[in-house]
Coordinates of C-alpha atoms and ligand atoms in Angstrom, one line a residue:
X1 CA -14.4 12.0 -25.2
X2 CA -13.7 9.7 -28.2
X3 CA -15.9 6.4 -28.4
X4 CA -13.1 4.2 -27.6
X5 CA -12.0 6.1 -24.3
X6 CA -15.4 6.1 -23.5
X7 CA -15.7 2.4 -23.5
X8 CA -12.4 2.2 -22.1
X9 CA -13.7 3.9 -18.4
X10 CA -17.0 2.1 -18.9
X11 CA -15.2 -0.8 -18.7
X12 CA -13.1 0.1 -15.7
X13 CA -15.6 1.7 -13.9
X14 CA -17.7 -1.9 -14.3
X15 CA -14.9 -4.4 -13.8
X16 CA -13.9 -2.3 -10.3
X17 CA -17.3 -1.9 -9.2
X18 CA -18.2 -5.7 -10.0
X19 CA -14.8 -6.7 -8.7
X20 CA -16.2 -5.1 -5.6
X21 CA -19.4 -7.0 -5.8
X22 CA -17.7 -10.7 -5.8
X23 CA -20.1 -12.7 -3.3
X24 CA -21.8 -9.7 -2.0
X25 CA -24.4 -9.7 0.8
X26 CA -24.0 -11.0 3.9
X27 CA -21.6 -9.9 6.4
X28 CA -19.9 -13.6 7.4
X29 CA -16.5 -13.0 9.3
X30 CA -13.0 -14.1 8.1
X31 CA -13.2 -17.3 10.4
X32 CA -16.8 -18.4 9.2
X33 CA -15.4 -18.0 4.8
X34 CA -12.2 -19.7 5.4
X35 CA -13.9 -23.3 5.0
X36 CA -15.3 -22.3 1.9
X37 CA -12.2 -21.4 0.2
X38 CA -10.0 -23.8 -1.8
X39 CA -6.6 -23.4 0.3
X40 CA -5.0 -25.3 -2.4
X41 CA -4.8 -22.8 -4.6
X42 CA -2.7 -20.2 -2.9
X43 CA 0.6 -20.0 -2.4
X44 CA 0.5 -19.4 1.1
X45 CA -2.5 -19.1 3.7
X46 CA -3.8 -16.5 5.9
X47 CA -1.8 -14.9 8.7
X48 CA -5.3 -13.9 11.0
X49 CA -8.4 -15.8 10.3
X50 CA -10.5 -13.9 12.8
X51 CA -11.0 -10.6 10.7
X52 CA -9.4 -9.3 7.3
X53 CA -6.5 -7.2 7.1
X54 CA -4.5 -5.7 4.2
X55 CA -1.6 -3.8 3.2
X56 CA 0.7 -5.0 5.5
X57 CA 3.4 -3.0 6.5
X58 CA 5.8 -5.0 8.5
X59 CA 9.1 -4.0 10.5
X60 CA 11.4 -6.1 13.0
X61 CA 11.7 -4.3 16.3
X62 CA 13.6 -5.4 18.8
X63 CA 14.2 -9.0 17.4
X64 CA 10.2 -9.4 16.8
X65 CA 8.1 -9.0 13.6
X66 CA 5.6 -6.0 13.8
X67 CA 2.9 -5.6 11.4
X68 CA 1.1 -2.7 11.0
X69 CA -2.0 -3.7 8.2
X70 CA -5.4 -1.4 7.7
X71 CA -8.1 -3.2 9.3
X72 CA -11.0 -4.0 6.2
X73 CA -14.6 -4.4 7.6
X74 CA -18.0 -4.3 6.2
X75 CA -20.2 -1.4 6.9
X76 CA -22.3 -1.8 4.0
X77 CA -20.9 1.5 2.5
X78 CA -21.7 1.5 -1.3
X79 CA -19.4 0.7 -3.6
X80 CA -17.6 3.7 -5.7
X81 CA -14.7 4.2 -7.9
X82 CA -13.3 6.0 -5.4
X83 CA -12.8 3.7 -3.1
X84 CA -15.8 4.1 -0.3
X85 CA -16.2 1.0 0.4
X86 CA -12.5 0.6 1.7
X87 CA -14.0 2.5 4.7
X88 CA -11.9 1.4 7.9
X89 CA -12.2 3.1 11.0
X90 CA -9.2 1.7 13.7
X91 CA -6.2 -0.3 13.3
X92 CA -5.3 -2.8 14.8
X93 CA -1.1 -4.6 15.3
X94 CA -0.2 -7.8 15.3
X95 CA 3.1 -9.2 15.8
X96 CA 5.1 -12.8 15.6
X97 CA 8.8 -13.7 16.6
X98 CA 9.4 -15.6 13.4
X99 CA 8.1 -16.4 10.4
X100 CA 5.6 -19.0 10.6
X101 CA 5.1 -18.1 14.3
X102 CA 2.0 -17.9 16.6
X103 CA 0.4 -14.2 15.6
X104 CA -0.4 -12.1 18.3
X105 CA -3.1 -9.3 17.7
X106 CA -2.1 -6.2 20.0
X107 CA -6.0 -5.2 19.8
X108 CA -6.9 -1.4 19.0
X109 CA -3.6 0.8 18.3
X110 CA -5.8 3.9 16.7
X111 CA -9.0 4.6 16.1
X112 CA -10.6 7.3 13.3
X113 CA -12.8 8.7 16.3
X114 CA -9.2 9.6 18.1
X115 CA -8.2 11.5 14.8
X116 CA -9.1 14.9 15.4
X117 CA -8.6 16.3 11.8
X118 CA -9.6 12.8 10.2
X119 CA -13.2 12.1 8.9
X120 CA -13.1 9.0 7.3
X121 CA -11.3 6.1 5.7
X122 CA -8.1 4.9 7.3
X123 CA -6.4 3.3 4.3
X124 CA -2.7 2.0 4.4
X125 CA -0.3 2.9 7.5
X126 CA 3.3 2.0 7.7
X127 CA 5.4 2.7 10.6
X128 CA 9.0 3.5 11.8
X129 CA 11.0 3.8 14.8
X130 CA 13.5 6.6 15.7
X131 CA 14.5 8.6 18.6
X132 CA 13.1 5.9 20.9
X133 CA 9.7 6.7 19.6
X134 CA 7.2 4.5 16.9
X135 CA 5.6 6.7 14.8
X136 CA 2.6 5.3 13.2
X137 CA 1.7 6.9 9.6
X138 CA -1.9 6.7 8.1
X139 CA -3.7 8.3 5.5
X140 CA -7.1 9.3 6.2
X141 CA -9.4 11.5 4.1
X142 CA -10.1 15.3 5.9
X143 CA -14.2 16.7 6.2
X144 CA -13.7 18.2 2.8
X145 CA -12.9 14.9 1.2
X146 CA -9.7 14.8 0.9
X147 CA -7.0 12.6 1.6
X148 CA -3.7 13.7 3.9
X149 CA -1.4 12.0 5.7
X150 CA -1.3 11.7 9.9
X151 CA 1.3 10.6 12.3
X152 CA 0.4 9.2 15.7
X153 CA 3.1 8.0 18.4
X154 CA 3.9 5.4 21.0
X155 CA 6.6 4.3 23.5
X156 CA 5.8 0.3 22.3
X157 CA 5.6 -0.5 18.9
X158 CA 2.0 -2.2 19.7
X159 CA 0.5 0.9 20.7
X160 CA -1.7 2.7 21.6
X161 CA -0.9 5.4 19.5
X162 CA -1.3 9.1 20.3
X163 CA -2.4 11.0 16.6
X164 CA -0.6 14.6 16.6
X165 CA -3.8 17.1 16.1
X166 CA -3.2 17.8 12.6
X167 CA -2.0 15.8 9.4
X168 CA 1.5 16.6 8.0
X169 CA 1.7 19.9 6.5
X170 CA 2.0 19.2 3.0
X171 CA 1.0 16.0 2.8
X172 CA -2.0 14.5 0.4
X173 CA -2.9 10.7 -1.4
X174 CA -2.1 8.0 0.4
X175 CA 0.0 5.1 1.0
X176 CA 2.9 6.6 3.4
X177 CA 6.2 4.5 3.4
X178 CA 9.0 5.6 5.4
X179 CA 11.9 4.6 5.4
X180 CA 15.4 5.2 7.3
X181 CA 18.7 5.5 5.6
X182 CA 22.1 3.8 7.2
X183 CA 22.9 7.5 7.2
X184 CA 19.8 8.2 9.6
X185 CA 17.7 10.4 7.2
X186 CA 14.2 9.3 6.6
X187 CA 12.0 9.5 3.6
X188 CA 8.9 9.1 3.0
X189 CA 7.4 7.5 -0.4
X190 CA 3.6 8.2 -0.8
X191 CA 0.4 8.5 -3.2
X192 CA -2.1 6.7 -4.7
X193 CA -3.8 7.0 -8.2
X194 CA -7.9 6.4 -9.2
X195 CA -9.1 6.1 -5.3
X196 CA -5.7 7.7 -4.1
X197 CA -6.3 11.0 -5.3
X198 CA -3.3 12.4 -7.2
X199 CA -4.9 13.0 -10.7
X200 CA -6.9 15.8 -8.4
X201 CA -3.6 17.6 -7.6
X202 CA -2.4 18.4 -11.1
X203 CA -0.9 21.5 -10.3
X204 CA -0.2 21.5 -7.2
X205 CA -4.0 22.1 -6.3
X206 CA -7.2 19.8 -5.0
X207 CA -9.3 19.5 -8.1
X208 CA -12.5 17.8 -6.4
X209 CA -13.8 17.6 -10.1
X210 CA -10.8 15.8 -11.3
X211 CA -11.1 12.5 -13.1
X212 CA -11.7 9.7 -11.1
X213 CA -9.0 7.7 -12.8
X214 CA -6.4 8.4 -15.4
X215 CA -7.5 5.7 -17.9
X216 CA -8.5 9.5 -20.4
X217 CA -4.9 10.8 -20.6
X218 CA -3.0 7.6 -22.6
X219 CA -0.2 9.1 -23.6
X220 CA 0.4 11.6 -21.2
X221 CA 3.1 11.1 -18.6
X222 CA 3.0 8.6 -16.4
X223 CA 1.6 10.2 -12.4
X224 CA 4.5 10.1 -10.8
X225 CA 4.5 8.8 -6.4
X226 CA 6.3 11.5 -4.3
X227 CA 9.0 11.6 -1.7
X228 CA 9.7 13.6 0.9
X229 CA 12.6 14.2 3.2
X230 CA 11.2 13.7 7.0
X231 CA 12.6 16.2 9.3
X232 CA 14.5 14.9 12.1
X233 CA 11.6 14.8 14.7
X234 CA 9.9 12.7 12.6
X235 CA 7.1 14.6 12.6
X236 CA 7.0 17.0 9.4
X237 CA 8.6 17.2 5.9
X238 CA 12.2 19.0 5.7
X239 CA 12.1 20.3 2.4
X240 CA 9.7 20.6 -0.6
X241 CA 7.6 17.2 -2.2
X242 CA 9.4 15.8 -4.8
X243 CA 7.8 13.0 -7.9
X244 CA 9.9 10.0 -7.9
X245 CA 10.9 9.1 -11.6
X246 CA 10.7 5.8 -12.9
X247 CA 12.4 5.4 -15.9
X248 CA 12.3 2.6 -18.4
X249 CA 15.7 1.0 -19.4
X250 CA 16.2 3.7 -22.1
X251 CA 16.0 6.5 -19.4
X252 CA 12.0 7.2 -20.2
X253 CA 9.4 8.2 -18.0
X254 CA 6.5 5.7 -18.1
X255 CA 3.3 7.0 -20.4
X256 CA -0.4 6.1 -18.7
X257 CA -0.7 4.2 -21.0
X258 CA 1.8 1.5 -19.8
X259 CA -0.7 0.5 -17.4
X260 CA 1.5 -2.9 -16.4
X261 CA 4.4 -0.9 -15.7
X262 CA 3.4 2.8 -14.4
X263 CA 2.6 3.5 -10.9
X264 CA -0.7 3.0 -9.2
X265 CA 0.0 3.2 -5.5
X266 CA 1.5 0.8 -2.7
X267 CA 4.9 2.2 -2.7
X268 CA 7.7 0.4 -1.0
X269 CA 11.6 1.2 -0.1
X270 CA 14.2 -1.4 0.6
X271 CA 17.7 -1.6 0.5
X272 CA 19.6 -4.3 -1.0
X273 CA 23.6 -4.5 -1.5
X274 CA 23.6 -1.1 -1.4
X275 CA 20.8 -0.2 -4.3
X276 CA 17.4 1.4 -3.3
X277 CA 14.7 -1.0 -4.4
X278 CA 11.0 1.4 -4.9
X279 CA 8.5 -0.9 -4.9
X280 CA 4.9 -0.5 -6.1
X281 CA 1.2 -2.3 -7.5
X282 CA 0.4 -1.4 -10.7
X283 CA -3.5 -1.1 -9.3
X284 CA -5.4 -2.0 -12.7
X285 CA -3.4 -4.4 -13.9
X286 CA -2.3 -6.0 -10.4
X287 CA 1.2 -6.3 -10.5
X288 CA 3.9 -5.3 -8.0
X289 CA 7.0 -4.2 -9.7
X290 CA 10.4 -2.4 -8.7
X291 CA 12.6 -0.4 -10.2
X292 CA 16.1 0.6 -8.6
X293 CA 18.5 3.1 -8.4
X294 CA 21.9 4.5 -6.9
X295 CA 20.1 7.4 -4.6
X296 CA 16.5 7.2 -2.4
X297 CA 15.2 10.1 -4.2
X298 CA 15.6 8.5 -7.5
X299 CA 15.2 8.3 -10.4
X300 CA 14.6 4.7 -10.5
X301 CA 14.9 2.1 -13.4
X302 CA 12.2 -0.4 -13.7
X303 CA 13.0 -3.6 -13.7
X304 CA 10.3 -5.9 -14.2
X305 CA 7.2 -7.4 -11.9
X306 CA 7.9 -9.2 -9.2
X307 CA 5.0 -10.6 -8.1
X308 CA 2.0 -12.0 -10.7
X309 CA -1.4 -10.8 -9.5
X310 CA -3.3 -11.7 -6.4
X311 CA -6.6 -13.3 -6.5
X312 CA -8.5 -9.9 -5.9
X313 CA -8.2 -6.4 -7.1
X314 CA -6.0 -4.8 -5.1
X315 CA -2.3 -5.6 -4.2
X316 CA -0.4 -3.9 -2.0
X317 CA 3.0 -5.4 0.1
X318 CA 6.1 -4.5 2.1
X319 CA 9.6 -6.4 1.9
X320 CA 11.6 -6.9 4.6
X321 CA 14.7 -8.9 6.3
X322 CA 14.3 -11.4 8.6
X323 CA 17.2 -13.0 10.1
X324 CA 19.1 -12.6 7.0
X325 CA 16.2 -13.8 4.5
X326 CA 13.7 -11.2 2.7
X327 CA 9.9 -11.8 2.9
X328 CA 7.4 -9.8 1.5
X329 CA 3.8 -9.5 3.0
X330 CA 1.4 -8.9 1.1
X331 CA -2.6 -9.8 0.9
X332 CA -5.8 -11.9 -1.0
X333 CA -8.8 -12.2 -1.1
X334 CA -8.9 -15.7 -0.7
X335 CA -11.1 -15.6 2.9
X336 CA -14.0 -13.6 1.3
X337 CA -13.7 -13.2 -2.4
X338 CA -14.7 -9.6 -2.1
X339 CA -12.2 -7.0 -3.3
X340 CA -12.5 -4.9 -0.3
X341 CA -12.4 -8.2 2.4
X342 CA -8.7 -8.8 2.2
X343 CA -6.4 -11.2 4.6
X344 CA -2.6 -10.4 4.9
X345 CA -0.1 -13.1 4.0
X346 CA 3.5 -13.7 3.4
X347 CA 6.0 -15.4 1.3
X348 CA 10.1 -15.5 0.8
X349 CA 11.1 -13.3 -1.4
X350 CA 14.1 -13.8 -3.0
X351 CA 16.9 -11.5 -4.8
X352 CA 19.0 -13.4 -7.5
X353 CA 22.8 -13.3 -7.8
X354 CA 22.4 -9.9 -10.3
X355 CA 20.3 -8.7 -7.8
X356 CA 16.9 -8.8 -9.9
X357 CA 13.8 -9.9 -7.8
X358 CA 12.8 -13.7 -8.7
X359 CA 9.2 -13.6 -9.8
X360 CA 6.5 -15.0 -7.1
X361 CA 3.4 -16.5 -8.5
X362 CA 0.9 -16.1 -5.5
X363 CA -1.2 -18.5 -7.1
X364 CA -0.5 -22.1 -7.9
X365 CA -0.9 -22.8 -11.4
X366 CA -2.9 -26.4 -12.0
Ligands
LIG1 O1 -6.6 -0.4 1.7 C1 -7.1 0.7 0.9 C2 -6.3 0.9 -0.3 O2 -6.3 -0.3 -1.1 C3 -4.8 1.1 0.0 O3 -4.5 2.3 0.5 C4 -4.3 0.8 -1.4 O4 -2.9 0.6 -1.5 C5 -5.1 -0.5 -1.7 O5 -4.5 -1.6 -1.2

């Protein structure tokens, strides 16, 4: 490794871990940090004081708003590159029926102890409704380490949710978004670099001595996230794992170098006049960014950020319609100040005549 890589993982390995370390020690709840916290300075506030949640998936079933977020605590689990100390163990849903409404938390939908096949770390879920089911979609790392992707069910969209006893054949990384076509097919969008895994599975197999991140392969090809086709019980893939391209405006794929612009994890579908909007953080460098195209398995053309970094490390979102207005949630750290204590949040988001995202600034700029 040449000196200047060298320093160049050095540094990341020291900004994540000390990232992590922001106010560390004691275990304060959400409710007992939120008077400490400058609300000014955010661009909204909190949707649950009471304890943190991030990566919020949200839906509208049935006329109401569902959200489906991981559930962050603090078990004093050192801090790693990997991602340890993001070690949730049950999620919980909470639901509203508008925006700005009251927020009702549904209590315990799934717990890791209920998760036969799962060992550890219940990162982001996301969720979808078909064939009068809710299927609830989680990542969770195996007893070998490594991360796959479950499916658990329910008659209500609150839960509780049933996991099936094994994770989807074929699945690995983390981050499952599904999402359902006018047509009726579903698709799911998934993976996760550094802490997600997929710089293990260059191909095609688990390298548990893989890099941790992919800050050494510059100008290498972007990691690409994957899709799937989700076969009609919901339940399984239909057909092989595919990488979604993302393609700059001259039809190239992103080096790894392009660290503002390449995927990281937090991927994202949404339709929009008729153009599939992937959506996705940038991990290192914070940003969420989009890119569209004509077809949900891509390729996709990048179009730009579309939301400036979060106060915190990670940042990770969903976008969806509300009685004819888009919002995306998304989360802080603005209750704790620790990168792995987040609190989910949301904000308009709104699409310009040309159909380009207007950029939000989740901070306000003094
Ligand atoms: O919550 C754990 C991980 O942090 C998620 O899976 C990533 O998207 C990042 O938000």
């Amino acid at each position: 490794m040449n000196k200047k890589k060298q320093l160049a993982l050095t540094l990341a390995v020291s900004v994540l871990l000390a990232a992590g370390c922001q106010s560390s020690g004691g275990k304060a709840t959400a409710q007992q940090e939120t008077s400490r916290v400058d609300t000014g300075k955010y661009l909204s506030q909190p949707l649950v004081n009471n304890m943190y949640t991030a990566d919020p998936s949200a839906h509208v079933f049935n006329g109401r708003i569902y959200i489906y977020p991981s559930h962050d605590v603090d078990f004093g689990t050192p801090q790693s590159v990997g991602g340890d100390h993001f070690d949730m163990r049950d999620y919980h849903v909470f639901s509203m029926d508008s925006i700005g409404g009251k927020v009702t938390d549904h209590g315990v939908a799934l717990s890791l102890q209920d998760v036969s096949w799962a060992q550890r770390q219940l990162w982001a879920p996301d969720a979808a409704f078909k064939n009068g089911t809710y299927y609830l979609y989680f990542p969770a790392k195996d007893p070998e380490g490594i991360f796959r992707i479950g499916v658990a069910t329910s008659k209500s969209p609150s839960g509780p949710f049933k996991a099936e006893p094994k994770p989807i054949e074929g699945s690995f990384s983390i981050d499952p978004a599904v999402f359902i076509d006018e047509d009726g097919v579903s698709y799911m969008y998934f993976g996760g670099i550094w802490g997600g895994q997929l710089q293990k599975w260059e191909g095609g197999k688990f390298n548990p001595k893989g890099s941790e991140t992919d800050l050494l392969k510059d100008d290498a090809p972007a990691l690409a996230p994957k899709v799937a086709k989700m076969s009609a019980d919901m339940l399984s893939f239909d057909g092989a794992v595919r990488d979604v391209q993302i393609l700059d405006k001259n039809g190239k794929p992103f080096l790894t170098k392009d660290h503002d612009k390449r995927f990281f994890e937090a991927a994202w579908m949404h339709k929009y006049n008729g153009k599939y909007y992937f959506s996705y953080s940038t991990g290192n460098t914070h940003f969420l960014a989009y890119a569209t195209g004509d077809s949900p398995m891509g390729p996709f053309t990048y179009q730009g950020a579309f939301m400036n970094p979060v106060h915190g490390w990670t940042s990770h979102h969903s976008i969806v319609e509300v009685k004819g207005k888009w919002y995306v949630f998304y989360h802080d750290t603005q209750l704790s100040d620790k990168t792995y204590l987040r609190n989910m949040k949301v904000t308009e988001l709104k699409h310009a005549k040309d159909g380009s995202i207007e950029l939000i600034e989740p901070l306000r700029i003094k």
